[in-house]
Amino acid sequence: MQAKGLSRKQVLAELKKIRRRDQQYDDGKILCSMCTKPHPMAIKAYRLFLTSNLGDPGLFPGSVQLEEEVINELATLLHGKNCVGHLVSGGTEANLLALLAARNMAHVNAPEVVLPESAHFSFTKICNLLNLKPVYAGLDGSFRVDPLKVEKCVCQRTVAIVGTAGTSELGVVDPIEKLSPVALEHKVWLHVDAAFGGLVIPFLADAKLNFDFALEAVESITVDPHKMGMAAIPAGGIIFRDRKALDCLKTETPYLTDQYQYTFVGTRTGAAAASTWAVFRSLGMEGFKKVVGNCMKTTRLFAEGLTSAGFKLVVEPTLNIVSFRSNHGTKRLAEKLRQQGWFVSYVPRYDCIRIVVMPHVKKQHASAFLKDLTRIEKL
Ligand SMILES: Cc1ncc(COP(=O)(O)O)c(C=O)c1O
């Protein structure tokens, strides 16, 4: 640290200069992110609650109210009744809390969790932390986990089955309605990782996908407002069907205003709750349907444009993610796109390029990308 402080003007000038190195969502070149530019009301609300700390809830009852209201709204959207939960740092922490509750509830030696081969990498970290053995179940021809393979992986040591509603790489939705009877039959916890899809599927015009608390076995759902909820980071969400899950998570907090904490992160901003709450209030169901509808329209533009330019889709998009391959080297194409300023992901598992069509990705960005793609492929 330097000996003396600088003026505000100097500090801001330095920050602005450094900030210019970051990519900006508005440029429409970020095609690989599951986060997006927060809704304008999310930013205003965030500023208003910047100093609040939900880790010490007795000091911030207003923020606690917002968190409770957001959790209730999410639970209702996901067909839950009397659910409980928290806003946490993201999908990783939400998945961690779900598996921690499932493991603590099960009380077995050498606990295992059955995961789809397509599960998010957060589960690798979680299994390490919780000393859970991951047992991977294979996928079907549409890249959805195969329920028969899941059932074969279940044993006495299984503490949870996980399904994904909106996989990170292809945006497919596992057949959760077929995992539910498997979980019921074997009396195993079913967790749904809907970090991405949880704020997409309920607003889709045509797809009727069962993935939530309407299914009897679903005990917990991850759903992240900082992805398609357009809230400011960090806003992950974990919802539990039953209050008893929280009892498995509680830690005594001797010197704070409340007796217990239920999240992994201690100090956590109330601004996340405020920003999520503000987006929900500003958009309502109608607004969310419009946002998701526009993302799906742009997704179809990408899909049609890619197909007519001779690229092969890995799978028809269910949600707002498009994945494709080139006949002339997909990995190399991804590298060339990056060199030309287009931020796409290369997915080694499927040897494909993936585009996440978030709200900041507009029709004109899709057209510009498609136009540039053919040129770039020839480079
Ligand atoms: C399906 C899924 N689960 C979990 C996560 C992890 O979320 P986070 O990065 O917010 O911790 C992601 C992130 O993209 C995801 O797509």
mmCIF file of C-alpha atoms and ligand atoms in Angstrom:
data_model
loop_
_atom_site.group_PDB
_atom_site.id
_atom_site.type_symbol
_atom_site.label_atom_id
_atom_site.label_comp_id
_atom_site.label_asym_id
_atom_site.label_seq_id
_atom_site.Cartn_x
_atom_site.Cartn_y
_atom_site.Cartn_z
ATOM 1 C CA MET A 1 0.000 0.000 0.000
ATOM 2 C CA GLN A 2 1.266 3.498 -0.743
ATOM 3 C CA ALA A 3 2.165 5.818 2.197
ATOM 4 C CA LYS A 4 -0.515 8.477 1.513
ATOM 5 C CA GLY A 5 -4.027 8.287 0.121
ATOM 6 C CA LEU A 6 -4.885 9.712 -3.312
ATOM 7 C CA SER A 7 -7.697 12.119 -4.149
ATOM 8 C CA ARG A 8 -11.106 10.694 -5.094
ATOM 9 C CA LYS A 9 -10.588 11.960 -8.619
ATOM 10 C CA GLN A 10 -7.304 10.108 -8.974
ATOM 11 C CA VAL A 11 -8.691 6.891 -7.534
ATOM 12 C CA LEU A 12 -11.715 7.006 -9.829
ATOM 13 C CA ALA A 13 -9.591 7.803 -12.872
ATOM 14 C CA GLU A 14 -7.414 4.768 -12.136
ATOM 15 C CA LEU A 15 -10.426 2.543 -11.597
ATOM 16 C CA LYS A 16 -12.080 3.690 -14.835
ATOM 17 C CA LYS A 17 -8.908 2.985 -16.752
ATOM 18 C CA ILE A 18 -8.672 -0.523 -15.338
ATOM 19 C CA ARG A 19 -12.397 -1.127 -15.838
ATOM 20 C CA ARG A 20 -11.943 -0.530 -19.573
ATOM 21 C CA ARG A 21 -9.991 -3.789 -19.682
ATOM 22 C CA ASP A 22 -13.169 -5.708 -18.718
ATOM 23 C CA GLN A 23 -15.597 -6.895 -21.374
ATOM 24 C CA GLN A 24 -18.949 -5.087 -21.374
ATOM 25 C CA TYR A 25 -22.244 -6.948 -21.758
ATOM 26 C CA ASP A 26 -23.660 -4.135 -23.908
ATOM 27 C CA ASP A 27 -21.139 -4.866 -26.665
ATOM 28 C CA GLY A 28 -22.996 -8.125 -27.345
ATOM 29 C CA LYS A 29 -19.737 -10.049 -27.645
ATOM 30 C CA ILE A 30 -20.103 -11.991 -24.406
ATOM 31 C CA LEU A 31 -21.759 -15.153 -25.681
ATOM 32 C CA CYS A 32 -20.381 -17.545 -23.061
ATOM 33 C CA SER A 33 -21.723 -16.212 -19.781
ATOM 34 C CA MET A 34 -24.642 -17.352 -17.653
ATOM 35 C CA CYS A 35 -24.642 -13.951 -15.980
ATOM 36 C CA THR A 36 -25.869 -10.789 -17.637
ATOM 37 C CA LYS A 37 -26.146 -7.053 -17.200
ATOM 38 C CA PRO A 38 -28.337 -6.590 -14.118
ATOM 39 C CA HIS A 39 -31.772 -5.050 -14.633
ATOM 40 C CA PRO A 40 -31.619 -1.247 -13.974
ATOM 41 C CA MET A 41 -33.811 -1.658 -10.880
ATOM 42 C CA ALA A 42 -31.477 -4.373 -9.585
ATOM 43 C CA ILE A 43 -28.634 -1.855 -9.669
ATOM 44 C CA LYS A 44 -30.646 0.838 -7.874
ATOM 45 C CA ALA A 45 -31.837 -1.603 -5.203
ATOM 46 C CA TYR A 46 -28.322 -2.961 -4.743
ATOM 47 C CA ARG A 47 -26.974 0.528 -4.043
ATOM 48 C CA LEU A 48 -29.763 1.164 -1.530
ATOM 49 C CA PHE A 49 -28.904 -1.970 0.486
ATOM 50 C CA LEU A 50 -25.131 -1.889 -0.041
ATOM 51 C CA THR A 51 -24.317 -1.814 3.676
ATOM 52 C CA SER A 52 -26.711 -4.501 4.843
ATOM 53 C CA ASN A 53 -25.444 -7.859 6.101
ATOM 54 C CA LEU A 54 -27.758 -10.849 6.188
ATOM 55 C CA GLY A 55 -25.108 -12.693 8.171
ATOM 56 C CA ASP A 56 -26.199 -10.643 11.194
ATOM 57 C CA PRO A 57 -29.940 -10.578 10.576
ATOM 58 C CA GLY A 58 -31.042 -8.963 13.845
ATOM 59 C CA LEU A 59 -29.482 -5.714 12.627
ATOM 60 C CA PHE A 60 -31.225 -5.759 9.259
ATOM 61 C CA PRO A 61 -34.861 -6.892 9.605
ATOM 62 C CA GLY A 62 -35.771 -5.043 6.400
ATOM 63 C CA SER A 63 -33.263 -7.068 4.412
ATOM 64 C CA VAL A 64 -34.464 -10.263 6.113
ATOM 65 C CA GLN A 65 -38.008 -9.425 4.986
ATOM 66 C CA LEU A 66 -36.821 -9.022 1.387
ATOM 67 C CA GLU A 67 -34.940 -12.320 1.498
ATOM 68 C CA GLU A 68 -37.998 -14.139 2.872
ATOM 69 C CA GLU A 69 -40.262 -12.601 0.246
ATOM 70 C CA VAL A 70 -37.880 -13.540 -2.570
ATOM 71 C CA ILE A 71 -37.587 -17.133 -1.291
ATOM 72 C CA ASN A 72 -41.402 -17.350 -1.092
ATOM 73 C CA GLU A 73 -41.784 -16.044 -4.637
ATOM 74 C CA LEU A 74 -39.196 -18.477 -5.972
ATOM 75 C CA ALA A 75 -40.819 -21.366 -4.099
ATOM 76 C CA THR A 76 -44.269 -20.480 -5.455
ATOM 77 C CA LEU A 77 -42.893 -20.237 -8.977
ATOM 78 C CA LEU A 78 -41.463 -23.738 -8.458
ATOM 79 C CA HIS A 79 -44.792 -25.118 -7.134
ATOM 80 C CA GLY A 80 -43.584 -25.313 -3.530
ATOM 81 C CA LYS A 81 -45.733 -24.753 -0.447
ATOM 82 C CA ASN A 82 -44.314 -23.616 2.902
ATOM 83 C CA CYS A 83 -40.769 -23.984 1.587
ATOM 84 C CA VAL A 84 -37.722 -22.470 3.266
ATOM 85 C CA GLY A 85 -34.401 -21.335 1.903
ATOM 86 C CA HIS A 86 -31.795 -18.631 1.522
ATOM 87 C CA LEU A 87 -30.131 -16.380 -0.968
ATOM 88 C CA VAL A 88 -26.512 -17.461 -1.110
ATOM 89 C CA SER A 89 -23.353 -16.660 -3.029
ATOM 90 C CA GLY A 90 -24.345 -18.639 -6.133
ATOM 91 C CA GLY A 91 -25.243 -22.020 -7.550
ATOM 92 C CA THR A 92 -22.134 -23.612 -6.072
ATOM 93 C CA GLU A 93 -23.064 -22.735 -2.499
ATOM 94 C CA ALA A 94 -26.720 -23.617 -3.147
ATOM 95 C CA ASN A 95 -25.766 -27.093 -4.409
ATOM 96 C CA LEU A 96 -23.370 -27.466 -1.475
ATOM 97 C CA LEU A 97 -26.101 -26.729 1.063
ATOM 98 C CA ALA A 98 -28.495 -29.146 -0.634
ATOM 99 C CA LEU A 99 -26.020 -32.022 -0.521
ATOM 100 C CA LEU A 100 -24.906 -31.131 3.002
ATOM 101 C CA ALA A 101 -28.523 -31.367 4.177
ATOM 102 C CA ALA A 102 -29.063 -34.626 2.267
ATOM 103 C CA ARG A 103 -25.864 -36.152 3.661
ATOM 104 C CA ASN A 104 -26.572 -35.066 7.247
ATOM 105 C CA MET A 105 -30.124 -36.336 7.029
ATOM 106 C CA ALA A 106 -29.103 -39.759 5.699
ATOM 107 C CA HIS A 107 -26.555 -40.732 8.376
ATOM 108 C CA VAL A 108 -24.742 -43.397 6.336
ATOM 109 C CA ASN A 109 -21.122 -44.478 6.268
ATOM 110 C CA ALA A 110 -19.125 -43.762 3.093
ATOM 111 C CA PRO A 111 -21.906 -41.623 1.550
ATOM 112 C CA GLU A 112 -22.377 -41.445 -2.224
ATOM 113 C CA VAL A 113 -24.279 -39.134 -4.563
ATOM 114 C CA VAL A 114 -25.598 -40.102 -7.999
ATOM 115 C CA LEU A 115 -24.874 -37.362 -10.530
ATOM 116 C CA PRO A 116 -25.596 -37.062 -14.253
ATOM 117 C CA GLU A 117 -22.416 -37.157 -16.348
ATOM 118 C CA SER A 118 -23.460 -33.657 -17.422
ATOM 119 C CA ALA A 119 -23.614 -32.259 -13.856
ATOM 120 C CA HIS A 120 -22.036 -28.873 -13.220
ATOM 121 C CA PHE A 121 -18.416 -28.906 -12.018
ATOM 122 C CA SER A 122 -19.482 -27.386 -8.700
ATOM 123 C CA PHE A 123 -20.384 -30.942 -7.656
ATOM 124 C CA THR A 124 -16.733 -31.964 -7.977
ATOM 125 C CA LYS A 125 -15.802 -29.310 -5.415
ATOM 126 C CA ILE A 126 -18.757 -30.251 -3.215
ATOM 127 C CA CYS A 127 -17.943 -33.966 -3.208
ATOM 128 C CA ASN A 128 -14.406 -33.095 -2.164
ATOM 129 C CA LEU A 129 -15.563 -30.835 0.644
ATOM 130 C CA LEU A 130 -18.285 -33.152 1.949
ATOM 131 C CA ASN A 131 -16.354 -36.351 1.458
ATOM 132 C CA LEU A 132 -19.080 -37.695 -0.823
ATOM 133 C CA LYS A 133 -18.289 -40.242 -3.489
ATOM 134 C CA PRO A 134 -19.648 -39.083 -6.845
ATOM 135 C CA VAL A 135 -21.200 -41.877 -8.915
ATOM 136 C CA TYR A 136 -21.870 -40.737 -12.461
ATOM 137 C CA ALA A 137 -24.874 -41.932 -14.460
ATOM 138 C CA GLY A 138 -24.718 -41.903 -18.256
ATOM 139 C CA LEU A 139 -26.834 -39.824 -20.646
ATOM 140 C CA ASP A 140 -29.322 -40.766 -23.366
ATOM 141 C CA GLY A 141 -29.072 -39.773 -27.035
ATOM 142 C CA SER A 142 -30.432 -36.291 -26.228
ATOM 143 C CA PHE A 143 -27.774 -35.680 -23.556
ATOM 144 C CA ARG A 144 -30.307 -36.071 -20.718
ATOM 145 C CA VAL A 145 -29.474 -38.357 -17.816
ATOM 146 C CA ASP A 146 -30.838 -41.858 -18.333
ATOM 147 C CA PRO A 147 -33.150 -42.739 -15.380
ATOM 148 C CA LEU A 148 -32.437 -46.478 -15.766
ATOM 149 C CA LYS A 149 -28.718 -45.800 -15.460
ATOM 150 C CA VAL A 150 -29.408 -43.593 -12.437
ATOM 151 C CA GLU A 151 -31.341 -46.384 -10.758
ATOM 152 C CA LYS A 152 -28.468 -48.804 -11.353
ATOM 153 C CA CYS A 153 -26.110 -46.401 -9.528
ATOM 154 C CA VAL A 154 -28.290 -46.182 -6.406
ATOM 155 C CA CYS A 155 -27.216 -48.286 -3.400
ATOM 156 C CA GLN A 156 -27.469 -48.326 0.409
ATOM 157 C CA ARG A 157 -24.847 -45.595 0.628
ATOM 158 C CA THR A 158 -26.618 -43.188 -1.747
ATOM 159 C CA VAL A 159 -27.648 -40.015 0.068
ATOM 160 C CA ALA A 160 -28.926 -38.073 -2.957
ATOM 161 C CA ILE A 161 -29.746 -38.173 -6.634
ATOM 162 C CA VAL A 162 -29.133 -34.990 -8.609
ATOM 163 C CA GLY A 163 -30.879 -33.915 -11.805
ATOM 164 C CA THR A 164 -30.209 -30.739 -13.775
ATOM 165 C CA ALA A 165 -32.896 -28.472 -15.182
ATOM 166 C CA GLY A 166 -30.848 -26.590 -17.738
ATOM 167 C CA THR A 167 -27.380 -28.105 -18.056
ATOM 168 C CA SER A 168 -24.584 -25.560 -18.206
ATOM 169 C CA GLU A 169 -23.111 -26.872 -21.436
ATOM 170 C CA LEU A 170 -26.134 -27.691 -23.624
ATOM 171 C CA GLY A 171 -29.122 -26.292 -21.718
ATOM 172 C CA VAL A 172 -30.973 -29.602 -21.707
ATOM 173 C CA VAL A 173 -33.409 -30.566 -18.967
ATOM 174 C CA ASP A 174 -33.001 -33.975 -17.338
ATOM 175 C CA PRO A 175 -36.178 -36.091 -17.040
ATOM 176 C CA ILE A 176 -36.738 -35.131 -13.410
ATOM 177 C CA GLU A 177 -40.269 -36.618 -13.524
ATOM 178 C CA LYS A 178 -38.637 -40.005 -14.129
ATOM 179 C CA LEU A 179 -36.012 -39.503 -11.411
ATOM 180 C CA SER A 180 -38.746 -38.736 -8.877
ATOM 181 C CA PRO A 181 -40.185 -42.301 -8.692
ATOM 182 C CA VAL A 182 -36.634 -43.714 -8.509
ATOM 183 C CA ALA A 183 -35.858 -41.452 -5.544
ATOM 184 C CA LEU A 184 -39.166 -42.312 -3.852
ATOM 185 C CA GLU A 185 -38.692 -46.031 -4.334
ATOM 186 C CA HIS A 186 -35.213 -45.964 -2.812
ATOM 187 C CA LYS A 187 -36.089 -43.306 -0.210
ATOM 188 C CA VAL A 188 -33.324 -41.031 -1.438
ATOM 189 C CA TRP A 189 -33.171 -37.221 -1.514
ATOM 190 C CA LEU A 190 -33.733 -35.708 -4.984
ATOM 191 C CA HIS A 191 -31.979 -32.403 -5.619
ATOM 192 C CA VAL A 192 -32.634 -30.384 -8.765
ATOM 193 C CA ASP A 193 -29.914 -28.062 -9.984
ATOM 194 C CA ALA A 194 -32.022 -25.450 -11.739
ATOM 195 C CA ALA A 195 -29.405 -22.721 -11.230
ATOM 196 C CA PHE A 196 -29.935 -21.661 -14.835
ATOM 197 C CA GLY A 197 -33.262 -23.183 -15.918
ATOM 198 C CA GLY A 198 -35.219 -22.328 -12.781
ATOM 199 C CA LEU A 199 -35.810 -18.797 -14.017
ATOM 200 C CA VAL A 200 -36.351 -19.833 -17.648
ATOM 201 C CA ILE A 201 -38.609 -22.904 -17.707
ATOM 202 C CA PRO A 202 -41.525 -21.328 -15.764
ATOM 203 C CA PHE A 203 -41.702 -18.559 -18.388
ATOM 204 C CA LEU A 204 -41.458 -20.628 -21.571
ATOM 205 C CA ALA A 205 -44.473 -20.248 -23.834
ATOM 206 C CA ASP A 206 -44.776 -23.821 -25.076
ATOM 207 C CA ALA A 207 -42.570 -26.279 -23.161
ATOM 208 C CA LYS A 208 -44.267 -28.027 -20.275
ATOM 209 C CA LEU A 209 -41.377 -29.481 -18.312
ATOM 210 C CA ASN A 210 -41.920 -31.014 -14.885
ATOM 211 C CA PHE A 211 -38.849 -30.364 -12.818
ATOM 212 C CA ASP A 212 -39.866 -28.787 -9.531
ATOM 213 C CA PHE A 213 -41.639 -29.296 -6.188
ATOM 214 C CA ALA A 214 -44.747 -30.501 -8.050
ATOM 215 C CA LEU A 215 -42.815 -33.790 -8.164
ATOM 216 C CA GLU A 216 -43.113 -35.584 -4.858
ATOM 217 C CA ALA A 217 -39.477 -36.616 -4.390
ATOM 218 C CA VAL A 218 -37.899 -33.212 -5.051
ATOM 219 C CA GLU A 219 -36.505 -32.055 -1.703
ATOM 220 C CA SER A 220 -34.352 -29.120 -2.794
ATOM 221 C CA ILE A 221 -33.865 -26.839 -5.785
ATOM 222 C CA THR A 222 -31.017 -24.511 -6.707
ATOM 223 C CA VAL A 223 -32.227 -21.459 -8.630
ATOM 224 C CA ASP A 224 -29.972 -18.465 -9.209
ATOM 225 C CA PRO A 225 -31.316 -14.935 -9.548
ATOM 226 C CA HIS A 226 -27.866 -13.739 -10.698
ATOM 227 C CA LYS A 227 -28.248 -15.768 -13.885
ATOM 228 C CA MET A 228 -31.556 -15.424 -15.761
ATOM 229 C CA GLY A 229 -33.065 -13.471 -12.833
ATOM 230 C CA MET A 230 -31.025 -10.422 -13.881
ATOM 231 C CA ALA A 231 -30.127 -9.663 -10.257
ATOM 232 C CA ALA A 232 -26.706 -8.340 -9.310
ATOM 233 C CA ILE A 233 -24.047 -10.889 -8.311
ATOM 234 C CA PRO A 234 -23.957 -12.583 -5.738
ATOM 235 C CA ALA A 235 -27.496 -13.957 -5.796
ATOM 236 C CA GLY A 236 -27.808 -17.729 -5.766
ATOM 237 C CA GLY A 237 -30.848 -19.432 -4.323
ATOM 238 C CA ILE A 238 -31.444 -22.643 -2.395
ATOM 239 C CA ILE A 239 -35.009 -23.728 -1.634
ATOM 240 C CA PHE A 240 -35.923 -26.699 0.562
ATOM 241 C CA ARG A 241 -39.312 -28.383 0.584
ATOM 242 C CA ASP A 242 -39.162 -28.951 4.314
ATOM 243 C CA ARG A 243 -37.974 -26.884 7.270
ATOM 244 C CA LYS A 244 -36.207 -29.908 8.765
ATOM 245 C CA ALA A 245 -33.480 -29.492 6.128
ATOM 246 C CA LEU A 246 -32.439 -26.236 7.772
ATOM 247 C CA ASP A 247 -31.980 -27.994 11.111
ATOM 248 C CA CYS A 248 -29.254 -30.071 9.477
ATOM 249 C CA LEU A 249 -27.467 -26.915 8.361
ATOM 250 C CA LYS A 250 -27.602 -24.754 11.431
ATOM 251 C CA THR A 251 -24.491 -23.457 13.146
ATOM 252 C CA GLU A 252 -24.563 -21.615 16.428
ATOM 253 C CA THR A 253 -23.343 -18.014 16.192
ATOM 254 C CA PRO A 254 -22.581 -17.029 19.797
ATOM 255 C CA TYR A 255 -21.866 -13.312 19.443
ATOM 256 C CA LEU A 256 -24.282 -12.285 16.657
ATOM 257 C CA THR A 257 -27.799 -10.877 16.870
ATOM 258 C CA ASP A 258 -29.353 -14.197 15.837
ATOM 259 C CA GLN A 259 -28.575 -17.543 17.423
ATOM 260 C CA TYR A 260 -27.957 -19.518 14.218
ATOM 261 C CA GLN A 261 -26.732 -19.277 10.635
ATOM 262 C CA TYR A 262 -27.836 -21.711 7.946
ATOM 263 C CA THR A 263 -25.582 -20.718 5.046
ATOM 264 C CA PHE A 264 -21.950 -21.557 4.370
ATOM 265 C CA VAL A 265 -20.917 -17.950 3.788
ATOM 266 C CA GLY A 266 -21.179 -15.928 7.007
ATOM 267 C CA THR A 267 -21.253 -12.255 6.077
ATOM 268 C CA ARG A 268 -23.528 -11.959 3.037
ATOM 269 C CA THR A 269 -24.959 -8.902 1.433
ATOM 270 C CA GLY A 270 -28.614 -7.954 1.804
ATOM 271 C CA ALA A 271 -28.164 -6.076 -1.469
ATOM 272 C CA ALA A 272 -28.560 -9.413 -3.277
ATOM 273 C CA ALA A 273 -32.023 -9.851 -1.768
ATOM 274 C CA ALA A 274 -32.928 -6.238 -2.581
ATOM 275 C CA SER A 275 -31.770 -6.478 -6.174
ATOM 276 C CA THR A 276 -33.632 -9.763 -6.761
ATOM 277 C CA TRP A 277 -36.763 -8.403 -5.089
ATOM 278 C CA ALA A 278 -36.627 -5.267 -7.246
ATOM 279 C CA VAL A 279 -36.391 -7.278 -10.490
ATOM 280 C CA PHE A 280 -39.303 -9.521 -9.463
ATOM 281 C CA ARG A 281 -41.426 -6.484 -8.573
ATOM 282 C CA SER A 282 -40.480 -4.581 -11.738
ATOM 283 C CA LEU A 283 -41.055 -7.413 -14.199
ATOM 284 C CA GLY A 284 -43.690 -9.683 -12.710
ATOM 285 C CA MET A 285 -44.661 -12.831 -14.626
ATOM 286 C CA GLU A 286 -45.481 -10.798 -17.729
ATOM 287 C CA GLY A 287 -42.083 -9.097 -17.831
ATOM 288 C CA PHE A 288 -40.172 -12.350 -17.279
ATOM 289 C CA LYS A 289 -42.163 -14.079 -20.032
ATOM 290 C CA LYS A 290 -41.195 -11.266 -22.372
ATOM 291 C CA VAL A 291 -37.492 -11.439 -21.457
ATOM 292 C CA VAL A 292 -37.399 -15.227 -21.821
ATOM 293 C CA GLY A 293 -39.481 -15.050 -25.022
ATOM 294 C CA ASN A 294 -36.969 -12.638 -26.551
ATOM 295 C CA CYS A 295 -34.020 -14.815 -25.513
ATOM 296 C CA MET A 296 -35.724 -17.836 -27.119
ATOM 297 C CA LYS A 297 -36.411 -15.888 -30.337
ATOM 298 C CA THR A 298 -32.751 -14.876 -30.543
ATOM 299 C CA THR A 299 -31.765 -18.469 -29.776
ATOM 300 C CA ARG A 300 -33.802 -19.618 -32.797
ATOM 301 C CA LEU A 301 -32.102 -16.952 -34.929
ATOM 302 C CA PHE A 302 -28.714 -18.349 -33.942
ATOM 303 C CA ALA A 303 -29.854 -21.945 -34.514
ATOM 304 C CA GLU A 304 -31.352 -21.249 -37.959
ATOM 305 C CA GLY A 305 -28.416 -19.087 -39.048
ATOM 306 C CA LEU A 306 -25.894 -21.705 -37.955
ATOM 307 C CA THR A 307 -27.740 -24.520 -39.706
ATOM 308 C CA SER A 308 -28.100 -22.607 -42.961
ATOM 309 C CA ALA A 309 -24.391 -21.729 -42.862
ATOM 310 C CA GLY A 310 -23.597 -25.483 -42.739
ATOM 311 C CA PHE A 311 -22.830 -25.893 -39.047
ATOM 312 C CA LYS A 312 -24.304 -28.807 -37.120
ATOM 313 C CA LEU A 313 -26.281 -28.267 -33.929
ATOM 314 C CA VAL A 314 -25.387 -30.733 -31.171
ATOM 315 C CA VAL A 315 -28.993 -30.710 -30.034
ATOM 316 C CA GLU A 316 -32.102 -28.616 -30.778
ATOM 317 C CA PRO A 317 -32.192 -25.916 -28.066
ATOM 318 C CA THR A 318 -34.695 -26.447 -25.240
ATOM 319 C CA LEU A 319 -33.581 -23.356 -23.359
ATOM 320 C CA ASN A 320 -31.584 -20.312 -24.479
ATOM 321 C CA ILE A 321 -28.327 -22.145 -25.186
ATOM 322 C CA VAL A 322 -27.132 -23.102 -28.674
ATOM 323 C CA SER A 323 -24.303 -25.545 -29.274
ATOM 324 C CA PHE A 324 -22.766 -26.353 -32.622
ATOM 325 C CA ARG A 325 -19.862 -27.984 -34.416
ATOM 326 C CA SER A 326 -17.886 -27.114 -37.494
ATOM 327 C CA ASN A 327 -16.762 -29.654 -40.075
ATOM 328 C CA HIS A 328 -13.374 -27.956 -40.183
ATOM 329 C CA GLY A 329 -12.233 -28.120 -36.536
ATOM 330 C CA THR A 330 -14.490 -26.771 -33.808
ATOM 331 C CA LYS A 331 -11.791 -26.062 -31.234
ATOM 332 C CA ARG A 332 -9.737 -24.085 -33.728
ATOM 333 C CA LEU A 333 -12.833 -22.105 -34.736
ATOM 334 C CA ALA A 334 -13.494 -21.249 -31.077
ATOM 335 C CA GLU A 335 -9.912 -19.962 -30.771
ATOM 336 C CA LYS A 336 -10.249 -17.859 -33.920
ATOM 337 C CA LEU A 337 -13.555 -16.390 -32.699
ATOM 338 C CA ARG A 338 -11.895 -15.401 -29.446
ATOM 339 C CA GLN A 339 -9.012 -13.759 -31.318
ATOM 340 C CA GLN A 340 -11.594 -11.768 -33.283
ATOM 341 C CA GLY A 341 -13.277 -10.581 -30.078
ATOM 342 C CA TRP A 342 -16.211 -13.028 -29.840
ATOM 343 C CA PHE A 343 -16.366 -14.692 -26.432
ATOM 344 C CA VAL A 344 -17.819 -18.164 -26.945
ATOM 345 C CA SER A 345 -17.105 -21.334 -24.951
ATOM 346 C CA TYR A 346 -15.486 -24.405 -26.356
ATOM 347 C CA VAL A 347 -16.854 -27.531 -24.630
ATOM 348 C CA PRO A 348 -14.309 -30.380 -24.856
ATOM 349 C CA ARG A 349 -16.800 -32.994 -23.571
ATOM 350 C CA TYR A 350 -18.937 -32.600 -26.700
ATOM 351 C CA ASP A 351 -16.349 -30.992 -28.959
ATOM 352 C CA CYS A 352 -18.694 -28.087 -29.567
ATOM 353 C CA ILE A 353 -19.005 -24.333 -29.297
ATOM 354 C CA ARG A 354 -21.680 -23.103 -26.911
ATOM 355 C CA ILE A 355 -23.536 -19.807 -27.007
ATOM 356 C CA VAL A 356 -25.616 -18.679 -24.034
ATOM 357 C CA VAL A 357 -28.285 -16.295 -25.268
ATOM 358 C CA MET A 358 -28.672 -14.108 -22.196
ATOM 359 C CA PRO A 359 -30.851 -10.967 -22.112
ATOM 360 C CA HIS A 360 -27.879 -8.777 -23.131
ATOM 361 C CA VAL A 361 -27.545 -10.762 -26.400
ATOM 362 C CA LYS A 362 -29.856 -9.052 -28.894
ATOM 363 C CA LYS A 363 -31.063 -9.873 -32.377
ATOM 364 C CA GLN A 364 -28.496 -7.521 -33.944
ATOM 365 C CA HIS A 365 -25.679 -9.263 -32.063
ATOM 366 C CA ALA A 366 -26.834 -12.625 -33.422
ATOM 367 C CA SER A 367 -26.855 -11.246 -36.978
ATOM 368 C CA ALA A 368 -23.407 -9.665 -36.551
ATOM 369 C CA PHE A 369 -22.017 -12.916 -35.132
ATOM 370 C CA LEU A 370 -23.462 -15.067 -37.917
ATOM 371 C CA LYS A 371 -22.130 -12.704 -40.557
ATOM 372 C CA ASP A 372 -18.662 -12.723 -39.001
ATOM 373 C CA LEU A 373 -18.581 -16.456 -38.359
ATOM 374 C CA THR A 374 -18.295 -17.512 -42.003
ATOM 375 C CA ARG A 375 -15.491 -14.996 -42.571
ATOM 376 C CA ILE A 376 -13.641 -16.067 -39.418
ATOM 377 C CA GLU A 377 -13.901 -19.754 -40.280
ATOM 378 C CA LYS A 378 -11.989 -19.077 -43.504
ATOM 379 C CA LEU A 379 -9.111 -17.295 -41.714
HETATM 380 C C1 LIG B 1 -26.388 -25.723 -13.736
HETATM 381 C C2 LIG B 1 -25.425 -24.926 -12.895
HETATM 382 N N1 LIG B 1 -25.262 -25.236 -11.604
HETATM 383 C C3 LIG B 1 -24.415 -24.562 -10.816
HETATM 384 C C4 LIG B 1 -23.689 -23.507 -11.290
HETATM 385 C C5 LIG B 1 -22.734 -22.772 -10.383
HETATM 386 O O1 LIG B 1 -23.191 -21.479 -10.148
HETATM 387 P P1 LIG B 1 -22.224 -20.323 -9.591
HETATM 388 O O2 LIG B 1 -21.173 -20.104 -10.624
HETATM 389 O O3 LIG B 1 -23.178 -19.178 -9.409
HETATM 390 O O4 LIG B 1 -21.684 -20.803 -8.302
HETATM 391 C C6 LIG B 1 -23.817 -23.137 -12.638
HETATM 392 C C7 LIG B 1 -23.022 -22.038 -13.182
HETATM 393 O O5 LIG B 1 -23.085 -21.689 -14.314
HETATM 394 C C8 LIG B 1 -24.706 -23.861 -13.458
HETATM 395 O O6 LIG B 1 -24.864 -23.581 -14.762
#
